[in-house]
PDB file of C-alpha atoms and ligand atoms in Angstrom:
ATOM      1  CA  MET A 525      -0.832   7.981   7.507  1.00 94.00           C
ATOM      2  CA  HIS A 526       1.905   6.357   9.586  1.00 94.00           C
ATOM      3  CA  PHE A 527       4.785   8.062  11.342  1.00 96.00           C
ATOM      4  CA  TYR A 528       8.106   6.283  11.817  1.00 94.00           C
ATOM      5  CA  ARG A 529      10.421   9.160  12.740  1.00 95.00           C
ATOM      6  CA  PRO A 530       9.739  12.564  14.298  1.00 96.00           C
ATOM      7  CA  LEU A 531       9.120  15.237  11.664  1.00 96.00           C
ATOM      8  CA  SER A 532      10.841  18.633  11.810  1.00 96.00           C
ATOM      9  CA  PRO A 533       9.249  21.799  10.407  1.00 97.00           C
ATOM     10  CA  ILE A 534       8.985  21.565   6.596  1.00 98.00           C
ATOM     11  CA  LYS A 535      10.114  24.569   4.563  1.00 98.00           C
ATOM     12  CA  ALA A 536      10.029  22.945   1.084  1.00 98.00           C
ATOM     13  CA  VAL A 537       8.814  19.773  -0.600  1.00 98.00           C
ATOM     14  CA  THR A 538      10.559  17.845  -3.365  1.00 98.00           C
ATOM     15  CA  PHE A 539       8.537  15.380  -5.411  1.00 98.00           C
ATOM     16  CA  ASP A 540       9.394  12.292  -7.363  1.00 98.00           C
ATOM     17  CA  LEU A 541       7.364  12.320 -10.605  1.00 98.00           C
ATOM     18  CA  ASP A 542       6.802   8.813 -12.043  1.00 97.00           C
ATOM     19  CA  ASP A 543       4.276   6.777 -10.054  1.00 96.00           C
ATOM     20  CA  THR A 544       4.062   9.494  -7.433  1.00 97.00           C
ATOM     21  CA  LEU A 545       2.154  12.247  -9.244  1.00 97.00           C
ATOM     22  CA  TYR A 546       0.695   9.968 -11.959  1.00 95.00           C
ATOM     23  CA  ASP A 547       0.524   6.297 -12.876  1.00 93.00           C
ATOM     24  CA  ASN A 548       3.628   5.851 -14.998  1.00 95.00           C
ATOM     25  CA  HIS A 549       3.323   2.133 -15.721  1.00 94.00           C
ATOM     26  CA  SER A 550       0.490   2.431 -18.222  1.00 95.00           C
ATOM     27  CA  ILE A 551       2.204   5.372 -19.926  1.00 96.00           C
ATOM     28  CA  ILE A 552       5.510   3.562 -20.350  1.00 96.00           C
ATOM     29  CA  ASN A 553       3.785   0.410 -21.608  1.00 96.00           C
ATOM     30  CA  LYS A 554       1.867   2.388 -24.212  1.00 97.00           C
ATOM     31  CA  THR A 555       5.001   4.359 -25.149  1.00 98.00           C
ATOM     32  CA  GLU A 556       7.106   1.216 -25.623  1.00 97.00           C
ATOM     33  CA  LYS A 557       4.399  -0.298 -27.835  1.00 97.00           C
ATOM     34  CA  GLU A 558       4.154   2.825 -29.990  1.00 98.00           C
ATOM     35  CA  VAL A 559       7.947   3.125 -30.300  1.00 98.00           C
ATOM     36  CA  LEU A 560       8.249  -0.516 -31.365  1.00 98.00           C
ATOM     37  CA  ARG A 561       5.517   0.011 -33.946  1.00 98.00           C
ATOM     38  CA  PHE A 562       7.315   3.104 -35.246  1.00 98.00           C
ATOM     39  CA  ILE A 563      10.626   1.215 -35.559  1.00 98.00           C
ATOM     40  CA  ARG A 564       8.981  -1.734 -37.334  1.00 98.00           C
ATOM     41  CA  GLU A 565       7.456   0.614 -39.891  1.00 98.00           C
ATOM     42  CA  TYR A 566      10.649   2.669 -40.282  1.00 98.00           C
ATOM     43  CA  ASP A 567      12.445   0.107 -42.448  1.00 97.00           C
ATOM     44  CA  PRO A 568      11.375  -3.361 -43.708  1.00 97.00           C
ATOM     45  CA  GLN A 569      14.577  -4.726 -42.120  1.00 96.00           C
ATOM     46  CA  PHE A 570      13.030  -3.936 -38.729  1.00 98.00           C
ATOM     47  CA  SER A 571       9.576  -5.376 -39.392  1.00 97.00           C
ATOM     48  CA  ASN A 572      10.118  -8.424 -37.164  1.00 97.00           C
ATOM     49  CA  PHE A 573      11.685  -6.573 -34.268  1.00 97.00           C
ATOM     50  CA  THR A 574      10.437  -7.315 -30.763  1.00 97.00           C
ATOM     51  CA  THR A 575      11.047  -5.684 -27.410  1.00 95.00           C
ATOM     52  CA  GLU A 576      13.858  -8.234 -26.954  1.00 96.00           C
ATOM     53  CA  THR A 577      15.596  -6.908 -30.077  1.00 96.00           C
ATOM     54  CA  LEU A 578      15.559  -3.410 -28.626  1.00 96.00           C
ATOM     55  CA  SER A 579      16.735  -4.697 -25.230  1.00 96.00           C
ATOM     56  CA  MET A 580      19.685  -6.357 -26.920  1.00 97.00           C
ATOM     57  CA  PHE A 581      20.913  -3.000 -28.246  1.00 98.00           C
ATOM     58  CA  ARG A 582      20.324  -1.389 -24.867  1.00 97.00           C
ATOM     59  CA  ASN A 583      22.473  -4.089 -23.271  1.00 98.00           C
ATOM     60  CA  ILE A 584      25.276  -3.498 -25.773  1.00 98.00           C
ATOM     61  CA  ILE A 585      25.443   0.142 -24.647  1.00 98.00           C
ATOM     62  CA  LYS A 586      25.170  -0.790 -20.952  1.00 97.00           C
ATOM     63  CA  LYS A 587      28.149  -3.128 -21.304  1.00 97.00           C
ATOM     64  CA  LYS A 588      30.241  -0.412 -22.947  1.00 97.00           C
ATOM     65  CA  GLN A 589      29.097   2.334 -20.558  1.00 97.00           C
ATOM     66  CA  PRO A 590      27.969   0.826 -17.231  1.00 97.00           C
ATOM     67  CA  CYS A 591      27.035   4.271 -15.839  1.00 97.00           C
ATOM     68  CA  ILE A 592      24.729   5.108 -18.749  1.00 97.00           C
ATOM     69  CA  TYR A 593      21.683   4.228 -16.601  1.00 96.00           C
ATOM     70  CA  HIS A 594      22.024   7.629 -14.959  1.00 97.00           C
ATOM     71  CA  ASN A 595      20.856   9.166 -18.232  1.00 97.00           C
ATOM     72  CA  ILE A 596      18.092   6.995 -19.636  1.00 96.00           C
ATOM     73  CA  THR A 597      17.335   9.380 -22.512  1.00 96.00           C
ATOM     74  CA  LEU A 598      20.907   9.295 -23.775  1.00 97.00           C
ATOM     75  CA  TRP A 599      20.913   5.514 -23.262  1.00 98.00           C
ATOM     76  CA  ARG A 600      17.841   5.165 -25.473  1.00 97.00           C
ATOM     77  CA  TRP A 601      19.300   7.444 -28.138  1.00 98.00           C
ATOM     78  CA  LEU A 602      22.652   5.625 -28.204  1.00 98.00           C
ATOM     79  CA  SER A 603      20.912   2.227 -28.370  1.00 98.00           C
ATOM     80  CA  SER A 604      18.858   3.412 -31.339  1.00 98.00           C
ATOM     81  CA  LYS A 605      21.894   4.830 -33.117  1.00 98.00           C
ATOM     82  CA  THR A 606      23.775   1.555 -32.583  1.00 98.00           C
ATOM     83  CA  MET A 607      20.808  -0.376 -33.956  1.00 98.00           C
ATOM     84  CA  PHE A 608      20.764   1.671 -37.173  1.00 98.00           C
ATOM     85  CA  GLY A 609      24.543   1.318 -37.496  1.00 97.00           C
ATOM     86  CA  HIS A 610      24.239  -2.442 -37.096  1.00 97.00           C
ATOM     87  CA  TYR A 611      21.803  -2.523 -40.020  1.00 97.00           C
ATOM     88  CA  GLY A 612      24.075  -0.631 -42.388  1.00 97.00           C
ATOM     89  CA  TYR A 613      23.046   2.984 -41.842  1.00 98.00           C
ATOM     90  CA  SER A 614      25.760   5.630 -42.176  1.00 98.00           C
ATOM     91  CA  SER A 615      26.698   7.492 -38.996  1.00 98.00           C
ATOM     92  CA  LYS A 616      24.709  10.531 -40.172  1.00 98.00           C
ATOM     93  CA  ASN A 617      21.603   8.504 -41.000  1.00 98.00           C
ATOM     94  CA  ALA A 618      21.914   6.461 -37.817  1.00 98.00           C
ATOM     95  CA  LYS A 619      21.885   9.711 -35.821  1.00 98.00           C
ATOM     96  CA  LYS A 620      18.865  10.927 -37.762  1.00 98.00           C
ATOM     97  CA  GLY A 621      17.080   7.628 -37.148  1.00 98.00           C
ATOM     98  CA  ALA A 622      17.831   7.845 -33.438  1.00 98.00           C
ATOM     99  CA  ASP A 623      16.525  11.435 -33.393  1.00 98.00           C
ATOM    100  CA  ASP A 624      13.337  10.320 -35.186  1.00 98.00           C
ATOM    101  CA  ILE A 625      12.762   7.583 -32.625  1.00 98.00           C
ATOM    102  CA  MET A 626      13.287  10.036 -29.771  1.00 98.00           C
ATOM    103  CA  VAL A 627      10.743  12.481 -31.213  1.00 98.00           C
ATOM    104  CA  HIS A 628       8.204   9.658 -31.330  1.00 97.00           C
ATOM    105  CA  PHE A 629       9.173   8.429 -27.865  1.00 98.00           C
ATOM    106  CA  THR A 630       8.938  11.919 -26.364  1.00 97.00           C
ATOM    107  CA  TYR A 631       5.468  12.452 -27.789  1.00 98.00           C
ATOM    108  CA  TRP A 632       4.007   9.269 -26.297  1.00 98.00           C
ATOM    109  CA  ARG A 633       5.983   9.511 -23.070  1.00 97.00           C
ATOM    110  CA  ASN A 634       4.319  12.811 -22.257  1.00 97.00           C
ATOM    111  CA  GLN A 635       0.730  11.788 -22.972  1.00 97.00           C
ATOM    112  CA  ILE A 636      -0.044  12.036 -19.292  1.00 97.00           C
ATOM    113  CA  ASN A 637      -3.359  13.082 -17.812  1.00 95.00           C
ATOM    114  CA  ILE A 638      -2.922  14.458 -14.354  1.00 96.00           C
ATOM    115  CA  PRO A 639      -5.941  13.866 -12.113  1.00 93.00           C
ATOM    116  CA  LEU A 640      -7.779  17.054 -11.193  1.00 95.00           C
ATOM    117  CA  SER A 641      -7.368  16.154  -7.515  1.00 95.00           C
ATOM    118  CA  THR A 642      -3.569  16.195  -7.928  1.00 96.00           C
ATOM    119  CA  HIS A 643      -3.745  19.706  -9.418  1.00 97.00           C
ATOM    120  CA  GLU A 644      -5.871  20.819  -6.485  1.00 98.00           C
ATOM    121  CA  ILE A 645      -3.407  19.415  -3.944  1.00 98.00           C
ATOM    122  CA  LEU A 646      -0.361  20.924  -5.656  1.00 98.00           C
ATOM    123  CA  LYS A 647      -2.138  24.274  -5.945  1.00 98.00           C
ATOM    124  CA  LYS A 648      -2.719  24.298  -2.194  1.00 98.00           C
ATOM    125  CA  LEU A 649       0.814  23.166  -1.378  1.00 98.00           C
ATOM    126  CA  VAL A 650       2.490  25.697  -3.634  1.00 97.00           C
ATOM    127  CA  GLY A 651       0.784  28.459  -1.659  1.00 94.00           C
ATOM    128  CA  LYS A 652       2.547  27.230   1.470  1.00 97.00           C
ATOM    129  CA  VAL A 653       6.061  26.089   0.564  1.00 98.00           C
ATOM    130  CA  PRO A 654       8.275  25.947  -2.544  1.00 98.00           C
ATOM    131  CA  LEU A 655       7.913  22.722  -4.545  1.00 98.00           C
ATOM    132  CA  VAL A 656      10.556  20.995  -6.658  1.00 98.00           C
ATOM    133  CA  ALA A 657      10.546  17.858  -8.832  1.00 98.00           C
ATOM    134  CA  ILE A 658      13.421  15.371  -8.778  1.00 98.00           C
ATOM    135  CA  THR A 659      13.206  12.569 -11.307  1.00 98.00           C
ATOM    136  CA  ASN A 660      15.252   9.677 -12.637  1.00 98.00           C
ATOM    137  CA  GLY A 661      12.902   9.584 -15.617  1.00 96.00           C
ATOM    138  CA  ASN A 662      12.476  11.661 -18.743  1.00 95.00           C
ATOM    139  CA  ALA A 663       8.933  12.978 -18.467  1.00 96.00           C
ATOM    140  CA  GLN A 664       8.561  16.683 -19.270  1.00 97.00           C
ATOM    141  CA  PRO A 665       6.203  18.279 -16.718  1.00 98.00           C
ATOM    142  CA  GLU A 666       5.914  21.405 -18.875  1.00 97.00           C
ATOM    143  CA  VAL A 667       4.131  19.307 -21.517  1.00 97.00           C
ATOM    144  CA  PHE A 668       1.450  17.871 -19.222  1.00 97.00           C
ATOM    145  CA  GLY A 669       0.767  20.890 -17.055  1.00 96.00           C
ATOM    146  CA  LEU A 670       2.758  20.237 -13.880  1.00 97.00           C
ATOM    147  CA  ALA A 671       5.757  22.516 -14.386  1.00 97.00           C
ATOM    148  CA  ARG A 672       3.845  25.557 -13.132  1.00 98.00           C
ATOM    149  CA  TYR A 673       3.932  24.205  -9.575  1.00 98.00           C
ATOM    150  CA  PHE A 674       7.668  23.603  -9.400  1.00 98.00           C
ATOM    151  CA  GLN A 675      10.399  26.151  -8.806  1.00 98.00           C
ATOM    152  CA  PHE A 676      12.596  23.849 -10.894  1.00 98.00           C
ATOM    153  CA  VAL A 677      12.812  20.252 -12.098  1.00 98.00           C
ATOM    154  CA  LEU A 678      15.979  18.188 -11.617  1.00 98.00           C
ATOM    155  CA  LYS A 679      16.611  15.287 -13.982  1.00 98.00           C
ATOM    156  CA  ALA A 680      19.097  12.460 -13.626  1.00 97.00           C
ATOM    157  CA  GLY A 681      21.851  12.545 -16.199  1.00 96.00           C
ATOM    158  CA  ILE A 682      21.554  16.317 -16.570  1.00 96.00           C
ATOM    159  CA  ASP A 683      21.570  17.417 -12.933  1.00 98.00           C
ATOM    160  CA  GLY A 684      23.587  14.569 -11.425  1.00 97.00           C
ATOM    161  CA  ARG A 685      23.549  10.832 -10.951  1.00 98.00           C
ATOM    162  CA  SER A 686      20.200   9.160 -10.542  1.00 98.00           C
ATOM    163  CA  LYS A 687      18.539   8.705  -7.166  1.00 98.00           C
ATOM    164  CA  PRO A 688      19.339   7.230  -4.623  1.00 97.00           C
ATOM    165  CA  TYR A 689      22.659   9.043  -5.172  1.00 98.00           C
ATOM    166  CA  CYS A 690      22.614  12.301  -3.243  1.00 98.00           C
ATOM    167  CA  ASP A 691      23.554  14.570  -6.183  1.00 98.00           C
ATOM    168  CA  MET A 692      20.106  15.881  -7.060  1.00 98.00           C
ATOM    169  CA  TYR A 693      18.885  16.033  -3.443  1.00 98.00           C
ATOM    170  CA  GLN A 694      21.893  18.132  -2.480  1.00 98.00           C
ATOM    171  CA  LEU A 695      21.497  20.305  -5.563  1.00 98.00           C
ATOM    172  CA  ALA A 696      17.828  20.905  -4.745  1.00 98.00           C
ATOM    173  CA  ALA A 697      18.695  22.049  -1.203  1.00 98.00           C
ATOM    174  CA  LYS A 698      21.445  24.295  -2.544  1.00 98.00           C
ATOM    175  CA  LYS A 699      19.247  25.874  -5.213  1.00 98.00           C
ATOM    176  CA  LEU A 700      16.412  26.388  -2.735  1.00 98.00           C
ATOM    177  CA  ASP A 701      18.897  27.691  -0.156  1.00 98.00           C
ATOM    178  CA  ILE A 702      17.124  25.618   2.480  1.00 98.00           C
ATOM    179  CA  GLU A 703      18.876  23.173   4.803  1.00 98.00           C
ATOM    180  CA  PRO A 704      18.158  19.540   3.754  1.00 98.00           C
ATOM    181  CA  GLN A 705      16.603  18.627   7.105  1.00 98.00           C
ATOM    182  CA  ALA A 706      13.841  21.187   6.499  1.00 98.00           C
ATOM    183  CA  ILE A 707      12.935  19.609   3.143  1.00 98.00           C
ATOM    184  CA  LEU A 708      10.449  16.751   2.767  1.00 98.00           C
ATOM    185  CA  HIS A 709      10.929  14.465  -0.223  1.00 98.00           C
ATOM    186  CA  VAL A 710       7.842  12.580  -1.403  1.00 98.00           C
ATOM    187  CA  GLY A 711       8.165   9.465  -3.541  1.00 98.00           C
ATOM    188  CA  ASP A 712       6.864   5.950  -4.162  1.00 96.00           C
ATOM    189  CA  ASN A 713      10.208   4.146  -4.165  1.00 94.00           C
ATOM    190  CA  LEU A 714      11.739   2.983  -0.900  1.00 93.00           C
ATOM    191  CA  VAL A 715      15.243   2.947  -2.320  1.00 93.00           C
ATOM    192  CA  THR A 716      15.547   5.793  -4.793  1.00 97.00           C
ATOM    193  CA  ASP A 717      13.235   8.144  -2.880  1.00 98.00           C
ATOM    194  CA  VAL A 718      13.298   7.175   0.778  1.00 96.00           C
ATOM    195  CA  LYS A 719      16.848   5.912   1.145  1.00 95.00           C
ATOM    196  CA  GLY A 720      18.178   8.597  -1.203  1.00 97.00           C
ATOM    197  CA  ALA A 721      16.456  11.455   0.624  1.00 98.00           C
ATOM    198  CA  ILE A 722      17.437  10.263   4.103  1.00 97.00           C
ATOM    199  CA  ASN A 723      21.051   9.701   3.069  1.00 97.00           C
ATOM    200  CA  SER A 724      20.996  13.289   1.794  1.00 98.00           C
ATOM    201  CA  GLY A 725      19.849  14.597   5.171  1.00 98.00           C
ATOM    202  CA  MET A 726      16.260  15.248   4.084  1.00 98.00           C
ATOM    203  CA  GLN A 727      13.037  14.014   5.577  1.00 98.00           C
ATOM    204  CA  ALA A 728      11.295  11.308   3.577  1.00 98.00           C
ATOM    205  CA  CYS A 729       7.633  10.687   2.871  1.00 98.00           C
ATOM    206  CA  TRP A 730       6.911   7.297   1.327  1.00 96.00           C
ATOM    207  CA  PHE A 731       3.906   7.328  -0.981  1.00 96.00           C
ATOM    208  CA  ASN A 732       2.626   3.794  -0.564  1.00 93.00           C
ATOM    209  CA  LEU A 733       0.723   3.299  -3.779  1.00 84.00           C
ATOM    210  CA  ASN A 734      -0.442  -0.280  -3.585  1.00 79.00           C
ATOM    211  CA  ASN A 735      -0.956  -0.834   0.062  1.00 77.00           C
ATOM    212  CA  LYS A 736       2.372  -2.581   0.442  1.00 78.00           C
ATOM    213  CA  THR A 737       3.626  -3.567   3.852  1.00 77.00           C
ATOM    214  CA  LEU A 738       6.795  -1.773   4.781  1.00 75.00           C
ATOM    215  CA  ILE A 739       8.258  -4.532   6.934  1.00 68.00           C
ATOM    216  CA  GLN A 740       7.704  -7.151   4.240  1.00 63.00           C
ATOM    217  CA  LYS A 741       9.718  -5.237   1.701  1.00 60.00           C
ATOM    218  CA  THR A 742      13.027  -7.058   1.503  1.00 56.00           C
ATOM    219  CA  ASN A 743      14.890  -4.109   0.013  1.00 61.00           C
ATOM    220  CA  THR A 744      13.827  -1.701   2.741  1.00 57.00           C
ATOM    221  CA  TYR A 745      16.968  -0.297   4.235  1.00 72.00           C
ATOM    222  CA  LEU A 746      15.738   2.882   5.863  1.00 86.00           C
ATOM    223  CA  LEU A 747      12.423   3.794   7.393  1.00 91.00           C
ATOM    224  CA  PRO A 748      10.745   6.908   6.015  1.00 95.00           C
ATOM    225  CA  HIS A 749       9.685   9.644   8.397  1.00 97.00           C
ATOM    226  CA  VAL A 750       6.121   9.240   7.281  1.00 97.00           C
ATOM    227  CA  GLU A 751       4.045   6.990   5.033  1.00 96.00           C
ATOM    228  CA  ILE A 752       0.974   8.160   3.133  1.00 97.00           C
ATOM    229  CA  SER A 753      -1.403   6.368   0.787  1.00 95.00           C
ATOM    230  CA  GLN A 754      -3.059   9.478  -0.654  1.00 95.00           C
ATOM    231  CA  LEU A 755      -1.392  12.669  -1.802  1.00 96.00           C
ATOM    232  CA  SER A 756      -4.028  14.727  -0.006  1.00 97.00           C
ATOM    233  CA  SER A 757      -2.480  13.623   3.317  1.00 97.00           C
ATOM    234  CA  LEU A 758       0.355  16.043   2.557  1.00 98.00           C
ATOM    235  CA  LEU A 759      -2.060  18.891   3.255  1.00 97.00           C
ATOM    236  CA  LEU A 760      -2.170  17.747   6.883  1.00 96.00           C
ATOM    237  CA  LEU A 761       1.624  17.783   7.114  1.00 95.00           C
ATOM    238  CA  ILE A 762       2.480  21.059   5.419  1.00 93.00           C
TER     239      ILE A 762
HETATM  240 MG1   MG B1990       8.607   6.963  -8.769  1.00 79.23          MG
END
């Protein structure tokens, strides 16, 4: 554990989800593979699709709606609908196809096994301060057993622009009725989590997953208050 700024008393903790409370990379990789397989089998016209094909439709939407990245679920749905439309589906059937893809996506996206140790840590923390989740992603903590620890979950696109924008940080403080400087945000990303939280007036805990060196990170703009490499270190802080 390293300290970079003096910590003030902590009355609540907000958590990033992906790659902070579970390894998201393997889940997303598996999900993308399963979604591609589903699309290929959906219609013989799609049998040769690759990840690049799907990216192309995502880029079409991004060009039309540059701010769509704040809502990655809607972005995925719109990309799918556009893809079906491009291959001759009626608007109604394109919507149905996009819905079918999202059902498949949602299933695989939430196949997340939370380590027992993480449950133990959250159980201890929740007895001390209120906990909240703030995510740019579309995981559903209620599906994989984490929702019980959080007073509420804020999601980009629904509850504001994505991190590092201050929208969800400010909303969390308002809903908790706790001043931002008494809230500690914990996350693995130096920009979305650390910079976002500090710009919102919160304290920031950087969860350094892979033993990275803070000063070597070229996109480091703001130092966190504290750096940890294991979630259990939070029990010493709270
Ligand atoms: Mg993360």
